[in-house]
Amino acid sequence: MTRLPAQQVTVWLLGLMVLNVQLRSRMAERRMTKVELAHEVNLEIKVLTGRLGTVSERTVHNWLSGSTRWPPEKIRRALKAVFACTPEELGFVPTGRARTTPEEDVRRRDFIAAVGGTAATALTPTLASAAGSRIGISDVQNLQRRFAEVIASDHLHGGRISIESKAAALADEALELQKHGIATQRIRAQLYASAAAFMSSALWAAIDGRRFDAALEHHQKAASLAAMSGDSSIQFRIWSHAGSMYRHLGQVGDALAANDVARGLPVARRDPLFASLGHARHAAIHGLTGDSNAVRRSLGHAQDALDRADQASSRPVWITAFYDQSELDSLALAAHLAAGNWQDAEACAHRSTAQRRDTMRRSIAITTVRLARAQLGQGDLEPAVATAMSVPPEVSAHPRVRRMLAAFGTNLHERAPGSTSDLAWTAYAHDTWRTTT
């Protein structure tokens, strides 16, 4: 029997498999595993259909290997939402059977109508119809409306790569308007502010999803755009986010420095609501140092400023959408928890939960897990486990919430290894996370 040379065998095998290099590259850019991509796609399918998808790690493997050249339509739409690009740009190739007939086009339109057209309209172009078109306030207002949609999606879902991708793509659209349109200096400044706002949302989504390398890159671009805009309110958001990023990384000095930049901006000196948020986040950073006096001092300043803030004042949507007494109590909870002030932390958790808006499901879950840790710190094992188990399974799949619950489980095991509470939590976590990934 004649043996083929090794090079010919390799070429033959590659011809059979047709590896999906584009999808692999997109995943590598986001440092995304097969499991993470499957989870993101399943969540987007739930947005489309109301039911969680069934994509598995094996499914993603088939995409990457080329075994599946053209996934079903709802999966293609979910992939488009995750990566903010077409299936073809992800390396998928329509098969002969995938070429549509007029009847199939009708069914596709019916499908889009049934799910509300959410994914189809998520990235509607905002570019001027032709190069050299005049850009006006209506274009800026359109960008601002879409920014409000990104904020709403972040509060509902948070941390998802699809939110990060969409926000970054919208920033690019704003810059394309800047590049090709004719506009006054004031409009150009607002376009830079819009691009910076979108990048700040991409930055926060990366932080919330614990993709810190991507967050660092987004911060650099966002800070540059914000500086060109001259808008101190969006500069505040970006540097305040940077402080939170460094806090989550455990880099206390960098966190304090970044938050000091935010607190020193004109908007923080002019508007007590911004000042309050700056002080509250400073308290959370001080918690990492264990300095309870500094924590209480910063929280006192934050509360005083919040009490002075005029709630009727016109402010950017990103701060009015989330910062209130409940968020201040949530940041106080984080600060006291980090400092080991368990009773203070528990009290803050209850106050925050009682006032939290129902739409902020991720924030409620984070507060709930922190409450469980505060209870655990006081030795209340059974109440702590019951509190942790009260987090809805679909929300516990969020990267940040998942890591917090995992840390809770580790702390519980270290405190009471083999106890009834420890065994109950281990079994619950295994069963819950197995069905949500």
PDB file of C-alpha atoms in Angstrom, residues 53-323:
ATOM      1  CA  GLY A  53     -30.434  28.161  24.398  1.00  0.00           C
ATOM      2  CA  THR A  54     -28.893  24.682  24.436  1.00  0.00           C
ATOM      3  CA  VAL A  55     -25.524  25.468  22.851  1.00  0.00           C
ATOM      4  CA  SER A  56     -22.762  23.437  24.524  1.00  0.00           C
ATOM      5  CA  GLU A  57     -18.978  23.391  24.553  1.00  0.00           C
ATOM      6  CA  ARG A  58     -19.153  20.605  21.951  1.00  0.00           C
ATOM      7  CA  THR A  59     -21.294  22.820  19.713  1.00  0.00           C
ATOM      8  CA  VAL A  60     -18.642  25.542  19.792  1.00  0.00           C
ATOM      9  CA  HIS A  61     -15.962  22.928  19.066  1.00  0.00           C
ATOM     10  CA  ASN A  62     -17.884  21.945  15.938  1.00  0.00           C
ATOM     11  CA  TRP A  63     -17.982  25.583  14.822  1.00  0.00           C
ATOM     12  CA  LEU A  64     -14.237  25.968  15.295  1.00  0.00           C
ATOM     13  CA  SER A  65     -13.347  22.701  13.604  1.00  0.00           C
ATOM     14  CA  GLY A  66     -15.534  23.458  10.614  1.00  0.00           C
ATOM     15  CA  SER A  67     -17.820  20.498  11.226  1.00  0.00           C
ATOM     16  CA  THR A  68     -20.704  22.993  11.406  1.00  0.00           C
ATOM     17  CA  ARG A  69     -20.336  25.453   8.543  1.00  0.00           C
ATOM     18  CA  TRP A  70     -23.662  27.311   8.922  1.00  0.00           C
ATOM     19  CA  PRO A  71     -25.526  27.204  12.291  1.00  0.00           C
ATOM     20  CA  PRO A  72     -29.336  27.545  12.543  1.00  0.00           C
ATOM     21  CA  GLU A  73     -30.796  31.031  12.220  1.00  0.00           C
ATOM     22  CA  LYS A  74     -31.477  31.763  15.880  1.00  0.00           C
ATOM     23  CA  ILE A  75     -27.884  30.804  16.701  1.00  0.00           C
ATOM     24  CA  ARG A  76     -26.572  33.004  13.890  1.00  0.00           C
ATOM     25  CA  ARG A  77     -28.582  35.911  15.264  1.00  0.00           C
ATOM     26  CA  ALA A  78     -27.270  35.241  18.760  1.00  0.00           C
ATOM     27  CA  LEU A  79     -23.673  35.103  17.489  1.00  0.00           C
ATOM     28  CA  LYS A  80     -24.221  38.412  15.704  1.00  0.00           C
ATOM     29  CA  ALA A  81     -25.406  39.952  18.975  1.00  0.00           C
ATOM     30  CA  VAL A  82     -22.400  38.582  20.875  1.00  0.00           C
ATOM     31  CA  PHE A  83     -19.718  39.737  18.418  1.00  0.00           C
ATOM     32  CA  ALA A  84     -21.511  42.659  16.694  1.00  0.00           C
ATOM     33  CA  CYS A  85     -20.694  41.302  13.236  1.00  0.00           C
ATOM     34  CA  THR A  86     -22.254  39.049  10.614  1.00  0.00           C
ATOM     35  CA  PRO A  87     -21.966  35.225  10.601  1.00  0.00           C
ATOM     36  CA  GLU A  88     -19.886  35.473   7.429  1.00  0.00           C
ATOM     37  CA  GLU A  89     -17.429  37.755   9.226  1.00  0.00           C
ATOM     38  CA  LEU A  90     -17.200  35.050  11.889  1.00  0.00           C
ATOM     39  CA  GLY A  91     -16.066  32.536   9.275  1.00  0.00           C
ATOM     40  CA  PHE A  92     -19.372  30.767   8.687  1.00  0.00           C
ATOM     41  CA  VAL A  93     -20.264  29.839   5.117  1.00  0.00           C
ATOM     42  CA  PRO A  94     -23.864  29.473   3.873  1.00  0.00           C
ATOM     43  CA  THR A  95     -24.528  25.997   2.520  1.00  0.00           C
ATOM     44  CA  GLY A  96     -26.588  25.288  -0.573  1.00  0.00           C
ATOM     45  CA  ARG A  97     -29.598  24.615   1.617  1.00  0.00           C
ATOM     46  CA  ALA A  98     -29.062  27.915   3.447  1.00  0.00           C
ATOM     47  CA  ARG A  99     -29.768  30.023   0.359  1.00  0.00           C
ATOM     48  CA  THR A 100     -33.187  31.460   0.997  1.00  0.00           C
ATOM     49  CA  THR A 101     -36.334  31.339  -1.081  1.00  0.00           C
ATOM     50  CA  PRO A 102     -39.043  34.018  -0.920  1.00  0.00           C
ATOM     51  CA  GLU A 103     -41.076  31.734   1.354  1.00  0.00           C
ATOM     52  CA  GLU A 104     -38.126  31.375   3.727  1.00  0.00           C
ATOM     53  CA  ASP A 105     -37.668  35.142   3.740  1.00  0.00           C
ATOM     54  CA  VAL A 106     -41.293  35.470   4.873  1.00  0.00           C
ATOM     55  CA  ARG A 107     -40.689  32.967   7.675  1.00  0.00           C
ATOM     56  CA  ARG A 108     -37.585  34.869   8.700  1.00  0.00           C
ATOM     57  CA  ARG A 109     -39.552  38.115   8.912  1.00  0.00           C
ATOM     58  CA  ASP A 110     -42.197  36.320  10.968  1.00  0.00           C
ATOM     59  CA  PHE A 111     -39.460  35.073  13.314  1.00  0.00           C
ATOM     60  CA  ILE A 112     -38.040  38.576  13.707  1.00  0.00           C
ATOM     61  CA  ALA A 113     -41.490  39.992  14.420  1.00  0.00           C
ATOM     62  CA  ALA A 114     -42.160  37.243  16.972  1.00  0.00           C
ATOM     63  CA  VAL A 115     -39.077  38.110  19.021  1.00  0.00           C
ATOM     64  CA  GLY A 116     -39.590  41.858  18.720  1.00  0.00           C
ATOM     65  CA  GLY A 117     -36.772  42.515  16.284  1.00  0.00           C
ATOM     66  CA  THR A 118     -34.390  43.182  19.182  1.00  0.00           C
ATOM     67  CA  ALA A 119     -31.197  41.856  17.648  1.00  0.00           C
ATOM     68  CA  ALA A 120     -31.992  43.177  14.180  1.00  0.00           C
ATOM     69  CA  THR A 121     -32.278  46.769  15.419  1.00  0.00           C
ATOM     70  CA  ALA A 122     -29.503  46.686  17.978  1.00  0.00           C
ATOM     71  CA  LEU A 123     -26.927  48.175  15.637  1.00  0.00           C
ATOM     72  CA  THR A 124     -28.977  50.234  13.184  1.00  0.00           C
ATOM     73  CA  PRO A 125     -26.524  52.465  11.312  1.00  0.00           C
ATOM     74  CA  THR A 126     -26.263  56.081  12.417  1.00  0.00           C
ATOM     75  CA  LEU A 127     -23.814  57.173   9.723  1.00  0.00           C
ATOM     76  CA  ALA A 128     -24.735  60.104   7.530  1.00  0.00           C
ATOM     77  CA  SER A 129     -26.190  58.924   4.227  1.00  0.00           C
ATOM     78  CA  ALA A 130     -23.179  60.165   2.292  1.00  0.00           C
ATOM     79  CA  ALA A 131     -19.692  61.447   2.938  1.00  0.00           C
ATOM     80  CA  GLY A 132     -19.712  65.188   3.447  1.00  0.00           C
ATOM     81  CA  SER A 133     -23.257  65.328   4.863  1.00  0.00           C
ATOM     82  CA  ARG A 134     -23.886  67.904   7.559  1.00  0.00           C
ATOM     83  CA  ILE A 135     -24.029  66.460  11.067  1.00  0.00           C
ATOM     84  CA  GLY A 136     -26.419  68.171  13.440  1.00  0.00           C
ATOM     85  CA  ILE A 137     -27.947  67.912  16.872  1.00  0.00           C
ATOM     86  CA  SER A 138     -30.428  65.240  15.705  1.00  0.00           C
ATOM     87  CA  ASP A 139     -27.492  62.897  14.961  1.00  0.00           C
ATOM     88  CA  VAL A 140     -26.092  63.513  18.432  1.00  0.00           C
ATOM     89  CA  GLN A 141     -29.507  62.925  20.006  1.00  0.00           C
ATOM     90  CA  ASN A 142     -29.806  59.630  18.107  1.00  0.00           C
ATOM     91  CA  LEU A 143     -26.470  58.522  19.547  1.00  0.00           C
ATOM     92  CA  GLN A 144     -27.588  59.576  23.018  1.00  0.00           C
ATOM     93  CA  ARG A 145     -30.771  57.500  22.695  1.00  0.00           C
ATOM     94  CA  ARG A 146     -28.728  54.480  21.742  1.00  0.00           C
ATOM     95  CA  PHE A 147     -26.402  55.131  24.654  1.00  0.00           C
ATOM     96  CA  ALA A 148     -29.450  55.023  26.939  1.00  0.00           C
ATOM     97  CA  GLU A 149     -30.313  51.617  25.426  1.00  0.00           C
ATOM     98  CA  VAL A 150     -26.810  50.355  26.203  1.00  0.00           C
ATOM     99  CA  ILE A 151     -27.166  51.563  29.804  1.00  0.00           C
ATOM    100  CA  ALA A 152     -30.515  49.779  30.143  1.00  0.00           C
ATOM    101  CA  SER A 153     -29.068  46.551  28.737  1.00  0.00           C
ATOM    102  CA  ASP A 154     -26.107  46.790  31.090  1.00  0.00           C
ATOM    103  CA  HIS A 155     -28.351  47.177  34.140  1.00  0.00           C
ATOM    104  CA  LEU A 156     -30.487  44.230  33.058  1.00  0.00           C
ATOM    105  CA  HIS A 157     -27.708  41.828  32.031  1.00  0.00           C
ATOM    106  CA  GLY A 158     -24.310  43.406  32.792  1.00  0.00           C
ATOM    107  CA  GLY A 159     -20.818  42.209  32.025  1.00  0.00           C
ATOM    108  CA  ARG A 160     -21.698  40.394  28.821  1.00  0.00           C
ATOM    109  CA  ILE A 161     -19.299  40.403  25.917  1.00  0.00           C
ATOM    110  CA  SER A 162     -22.175  41.285  23.596  1.00  0.00           C
ATOM    111  CA  ILE A 163     -22.716  44.557  25.502  1.00  0.00           C
ATOM    112  CA  GLU A 164     -18.992  45.310  25.364  1.00  0.00           C
ATOM    113  CA  SER A 165     -18.870  44.606  21.607  1.00  0.00           C
ATOM    114  CA  LYS A 166     -21.972  46.673  20.821  1.00  0.00           C
ATOM    115  CA  ALA A 167     -20.762  49.635  22.866  1.00  0.00           C
ATOM    116  CA  ALA A 168     -17.350  49.581  21.153  1.00  0.00           C
ATOM    117  CA  ALA A 169     -19.017  49.326  17.719  1.00  0.00           C
ATOM    118  CA  LEU A 170     -21.246  52.305  18.496  1.00  0.00           C
ATOM    119  CA  ALA A 171     -18.185  54.309  19.549  1.00  0.00           C
ATOM    120  CA  ASP A 172     -16.695  53.563  16.131  1.00  0.00           C
ATOM    121  CA  GLU A 173     -19.910  54.760  14.459  1.00  0.00           C
ATOM    122  CA  ALA A 174     -19.745  58.049  16.346  1.00  0.00           C
ATOM    123  CA  LEU A 175     -16.148  58.489  15.219  1.00  0.00           C
ATOM    124  CA  GLU A 176     -17.114  57.709  11.612  1.00  0.00           C
ATOM    125  CA  LEU A 177     -19.609  60.570  11.792  1.00  0.00           C
ATOM    126  CA  GLN A 178     -16.812  62.734  13.124  1.00  0.00           C
ATOM    127  CA  LYS A 179     -14.505  61.662  10.316  1.00  0.00           C
ATOM    128  CA  HIS A 180     -16.816  62.006   7.311  1.00  0.00           C
ATOM    129  CA  GLY A 181     -19.442  64.577   8.260  1.00  0.00           C
ATOM    130  CA  ILE A 182     -19.451  68.367   8.262  1.00  0.00           C
ATOM    131  CA  ALA A 183     -20.182  69.772  11.722  1.00  0.00           C
ATOM    132  CA  THR A 184     -19.668  72.765  13.977  1.00  0.00           C
ATOM    133  CA  GLN A 185     -17.068  72.665  16.713  1.00  0.00           C
ATOM    134  CA  ARG A 186     -19.808  72.196  19.341  1.00  0.00           C
ATOM    135  CA  ILE A 187     -21.282  69.202  17.497  1.00  0.00           C
ATOM    136  CA  ARG A 188     -17.820  67.683  17.043  1.00  0.00           C
ATOM    137  CA  ALA A 189     -17.220  67.943  20.784  1.00  0.00           C
ATOM    138  CA  GLN A 190     -20.530  66.175  21.407  1.00  0.00           C
ATOM    139  CA  LEU A 191     -19.619  63.426  18.945  1.00  0.00           C
ATOM    140  CA  TYR A 192     -16.365  62.839  20.829  1.00  0.00           C
ATOM    141  CA  ALA A 193     -18.363  62.793  24.078  1.00  0.00           C
ATOM    142  CA  SER A 194     -20.763  60.215  22.596  1.00  0.00           C
ATOM    143  CA  ALA A 195     -17.888  58.018  21.437  1.00  0.00           C
ATOM    144  CA  ALA A 196     -16.290  58.324  24.878  1.00  0.00           C
ATOM    145  CA  ALA A 197     -19.603  57.431  26.525  1.00  0.00           C
ATOM    146  CA  PHE A 198     -19.924  54.258  24.455  1.00  0.00           C
ATOM    147  CA  MET A 199     -16.322  53.315  25.232  1.00  0.00           C
ATOM    148  CA  SER A 200     -16.960  53.896  28.928  1.00  0.00           C
ATOM    149  CA  SER A 201     -19.787  51.333  28.702  1.00  0.00           C
ATOM    150  CA  ALA A 202     -17.488  48.890  26.924  1.00  0.00           C
ATOM    151  CA  LEU A 203     -14.979  49.541  29.722  1.00  0.00           C
ATOM    152  CA  TRP A 204     -17.552  48.828  32.431  1.00  0.00           C
ATOM    153  CA  ALA A 205     -18.862  45.701  30.694  1.00  0.00           C
ATOM    154  CA  ALA A 206     -15.294  44.362  30.545  1.00  0.00           C
ATOM    155  CA  ILE A 207     -14.725  45.205  34.228  1.00  0.00           C
ATOM    156  CA  ASP A 208     -18.044  43.649  35.225  1.00  0.00           C
ATOM    157  CA  GLY A 209     -17.206  40.519  33.233  1.00  0.00           C
ATOM    158  CA  ARG A 210     -13.712  40.373  34.749  1.00  0.00           C
ATOM    159  CA  ARG A 211     -11.950  40.848  31.374  1.00  0.00           C
ATOM    160  CA  PHE A 212      -9.374  43.232  32.782  1.00  0.00           C
ATOM    161  CA  ASP A 213      -6.903  43.220  29.880  1.00  0.00           C
ATOM    162  CA  ALA A 214      -9.691  44.379  27.575  1.00  0.00           C
ATOM    163  CA  ALA A 215     -10.808  46.901  30.205  1.00  0.00           C
ATOM    164  CA  LEU A 216      -7.358  48.496  30.297  1.00  0.00           C
ATOM    165  CA  GLU A 217      -7.398  48.916  26.516  1.00  0.00           C
ATOM    166  CA  HIS A 218     -10.904  50.399  26.574  1.00  0.00           C
ATOM    167  CA  HIS A 219      -9.897  52.821  29.318  1.00  0.00           C
ATOM    168  CA  GLN A 220      -7.030  54.238  27.285  1.00  0.00           C
ATOM    169  CA  LYS A 221      -9.272  54.907  24.281  1.00  0.00           C
ATOM    170  CA  ALA A 222     -12.143  56.218  26.394  1.00  0.00           C
ATOM    171  CA  ALA A 223      -9.938  58.625  28.336  1.00  0.00           C
ATOM    172  CA  SER A 224      -8.438  60.009  25.121  1.00  0.00           C
ATOM    173  CA  LEU A 225     -11.855  60.564  23.528  1.00  0.00           C
ATOM    174  CA  ALA A 226     -13.245  62.153  26.690  1.00  0.00           C
ATOM    175  CA  ALA A 227     -10.323  64.577  26.875  1.00  0.00           C
ATOM    176  CA  MET A 228     -10.988  65.673  23.271  1.00  0.00           C
ATOM    177  CA  SER A 229     -14.666  66.189  24.084  1.00  0.00           C
ATOM    178  CA  GLY A 230     -14.016  68.517  27.019  1.00  0.00           C
ATOM    179  CA  ASP A 231     -17.017  66.937  28.808  1.00  0.00           C
ATOM    180  CA  SER A 232     -16.062  66.552  32.463  1.00  0.00           C
ATOM    181  CA  SER A 233     -19.116  64.396  33.279  1.00  0.00           C
ATOM    182  CA  ILE A 234     -18.035  61.601  30.924  1.00  0.00           C
ATOM    183  CA  GLN A 235     -14.433  62.051  32.086  1.00  0.00           C
ATOM    184  CA  PHE A 236     -15.723  61.483  35.621  1.00  0.00           C
ATOM    185  CA  ARG A 237     -17.419  58.231  34.574  1.00  0.00           C
ATOM    186  CA  ILE A 238     -14.300  56.923  32.868  1.00  0.00           C
ATOM    187  CA  TRP A 239     -11.890  57.699  35.707  1.00  0.00           C
ATOM    188  CA  SER A 240     -14.376  56.522  38.316  1.00  0.00           C
ATOM    189  CA  HIS A 241     -14.643  53.234  36.403  1.00  0.00           C
ATOM    190  CA  ALA A 242     -10.851  53.056  36.313  1.00  0.00           C
ATOM    191  CA  GLY A 243     -10.821  53.391  40.098  1.00  0.00           C
ATOM    192  CA  SER A 244     -13.265  50.485  40.346  1.00  0.00           C
ATOM    193  CA  MET A 245     -11.178  48.438  37.920  1.00  0.00           C
ATOM    194  CA  TYR A 246      -8.017  48.867  39.966  1.00  0.00           C
ATOM    195  CA  ARG A 247      -9.990  48.160  43.149  1.00  0.00           C
ATOM    196  CA  HIS A 248     -11.134  44.822  41.747  1.00  0.00           C
ATOM    197  CA  LEU A 249      -7.530  44.112  40.739  1.00  0.00           C
ATOM    198  CA  GLY A 250      -6.403  44.827  44.319  1.00  0.00           C
ATOM    199  CA  GLN A 251      -4.185  47.741  43.202  1.00  0.00           C
ATOM    200  CA  VAL A 252      -5.175  50.151  45.963  1.00  0.00           C
ATOM    201  CA  GLY A 253      -2.726  52.953  45.133  1.00  0.00           C
ATOM    202  CA  ASP A 254      -3.789  53.060  41.476  1.00  0.00           C
ATOM    203  CA  ALA A 255      -7.449  52.859  42.491  1.00  0.00           C
ATOM    204  CA  LEU A 256      -7.156  55.844  44.836  1.00  0.00           C
ATOM    205  CA  ALA A 257      -5.212  57.833  42.228  1.00  0.00           C
ATOM    206  CA  ALA A 258      -7.748  57.153  39.455  1.00  0.00           C
ATOM    207  CA  ASN A 259     -10.681  58.007  41.700  1.00  0.00           C
ATOM    208  CA  ASP A 260      -8.909  61.197  42.785  1.00  0.00           C
ATOM    209  CA  VAL A 261      -8.788  62.260  39.129  1.00  0.00           C
ATOM    210  CA  ALA A 262     -12.570  61.786  38.974  1.00  0.00           C
ATOM    211  CA  ARG A 263     -13.178  63.620  42.250  1.00  0.00           C
ATOM    212  CA  GLY A 264     -11.032  66.552  41.110  1.00  0.00           C
ATOM    213  CA  LEU A 265     -13.012  67.215  37.913  1.00  0.00           C
ATOM    214  CA  PRO A 266     -15.204  70.356  37.661  1.00  0.00           C
ATOM    215  CA  VAL A 267     -18.437  68.349  37.596  1.00  0.00           C
ATOM    216  CA  ALA A 268     -17.619  66.775  40.972  1.00  0.00           C
ATOM    217  CA  ARG A 269     -16.992  70.194  42.501  1.00  0.00           C
ATOM    218  CA  ARG A 270     -20.145  71.625  40.943  1.00  0.00           C
ATOM    219  CA  ASP A 271     -22.678  68.802  41.424  1.00  0.00           C
ATOM    220  CA  PRO A 272     -23.104  67.116  44.846  1.00  0.00           C
ATOM    221  CA  LEU A 273     -24.422  63.907  43.206  1.00  0.00           C
ATOM    222  CA  PHE A 274     -21.100  63.377  41.404  1.00  0.00           C
ATOM    223  CA  ALA A 275     -19.231  64.308  44.570  1.00  0.00           C
ATOM    224  CA  SER A 276     -21.250  61.746  46.529  1.00  0.00           C
ATOM    225  CA  LEU A 277     -20.429  58.955  44.070  1.00  0.00           C
ATOM    226  CA  GLY A 278     -16.740  59.883  44.180  1.00  0.00           C
ATOM    227  CA  HIS A 279     -16.683  59.721  47.996  1.00  0.00           C
ATOM    228  CA  ALA A 280     -18.641  56.442  48.071  1.00  0.00           C
ATOM    229  CA  ARG A 281     -16.236  54.740  45.682  1.00  0.00           C
ATOM    230  CA  HIS A 282     -13.324  56.120  47.679  1.00  0.00           C
ATOM    231  CA  ALA A 283     -14.804  54.416  50.758  1.00  0.00           C
ATOM    232  CA  ALA A 284     -14.952  51.102  48.903  1.00  0.00           C
ATOM    233  CA  ILE A 285     -11.270  51.450  48.014  1.00  0.00           C
ATOM    234  CA  HIS A 286     -10.342  52.338  51.604  1.00  0.00           C
ATOM    235  CA  GLY A 287     -12.066  49.123  52.678  1.00  0.00           C
ATOM    236  CA  LEU A 288      -9.270  47.139  51.018  1.00  0.00           C
ATOM    237  CA  THR A 289      -6.757  48.760  53.362  1.00  0.00           C
ATOM    238  CA  GLY A 290      -8.773  47.800  56.455  1.00  0.00           C
ATOM    239  CA  ASP A 291      -8.888  51.446  57.528  1.00  0.00           C
ATOM    240  CA  SER A 292     -12.389  51.594  59.060  1.00  0.00           C
ATOM    241  CA  ASN A 293     -11.990  55.242  60.065  1.00  0.00           C
ATOM    242  CA  ALA A 294     -11.242  56.249  56.472  1.00  0.00           C
ATOM    243  CA  VAL A 295     -14.204  54.174  55.294  1.00  0.00           C
ATOM    244  CA  ARG A 296     -16.619  55.879  57.679  1.00  0.00           C
ATOM    245  CA  ARG A 297     -15.205  59.318  56.939  1.00  0.00           C
ATOM    246  CA  SER A 298     -15.648  58.889  53.166  1.00  0.00           C
ATOM    247  CA  LEU A 299     -19.132  57.439  53.601  1.00  0.00           C
ATOM    248  CA  GLY A 300     -20.092  60.415  55.774  1.00  0.00           C
ATOM    249  CA  HIS A 301     -18.964  62.808  53.034  1.00  0.00           C
ATOM    250  CA  ALA A 302     -20.870  60.736  50.453  1.00  0.00           C
ATOM    251  CA  GLN A 303     -24.095  60.840  52.468  1.00  0.00           C
ATOM    252  CA  ASP A 304     -23.812  64.566  53.138  1.00  0.00           C
ATOM    253  CA  ALA A 305     -23.298  65.270  49.430  1.00  0.00           C
ATOM    254  CA  LEU A 306     -26.183  63.015  48.398  1.00  0.00           C
ATOM    255  CA  ASP A 307     -28.489  64.783  50.858  1.00  0.00           C
ATOM    256  CA  ARG A 308     -27.543  68.124  49.260  1.00  0.00           C
ATOM    257  CA  ALA A 309     -28.028  66.943  45.671  1.00  0.00           C
ATOM    258  CA  ASP A 310     -30.959  68.476  43.809  1.00  0.00           C
ATOM    259  CA  GLN A 311     -32.831  65.488  42.399  1.00  0.00           C
ATOM    260  CA  ALA A 312     -34.578  67.692  39.832  1.00  0.00           C
ATOM    261  CA  SER A 313     -31.335  68.770  38.164  1.00  0.00           C
ATOM    262  CA  SER A 314     -30.619  67.650  34.591  1.00  0.00           C
ATOM    263  CA  ARG A 315     -27.831  65.078  34.541  1.00  0.00           C
ATOM    264  CA  PRO A 316     -26.433  62.403  32.176  1.00  0.00           C
ATOM    265  CA  VAL A 317     -28.526  59.256  31.959  1.00  0.00           C
ATOM    266  CA  TRP A 318     -25.680  57.003  33.072  1.00  0.00           C
ATOM    267  CA  ILE A 319     -25.555  58.458  36.598  1.00  0.00           C
ATOM    268  CA  THR A 320     -29.290  58.988  37.156  1.00  0.00           C
ATOM    269  CA  ALA A 321     -29.966  55.431  35.988  1.00  0.00           C
ATOM    270  CA  PHE A 322     -28.062  53.854  38.873  1.00  0.00           C
ATOM    271  CA  TYR A 323     -26.767  56.198  41.560  1.00  0.00           C
TER     272      TYR A 323
END
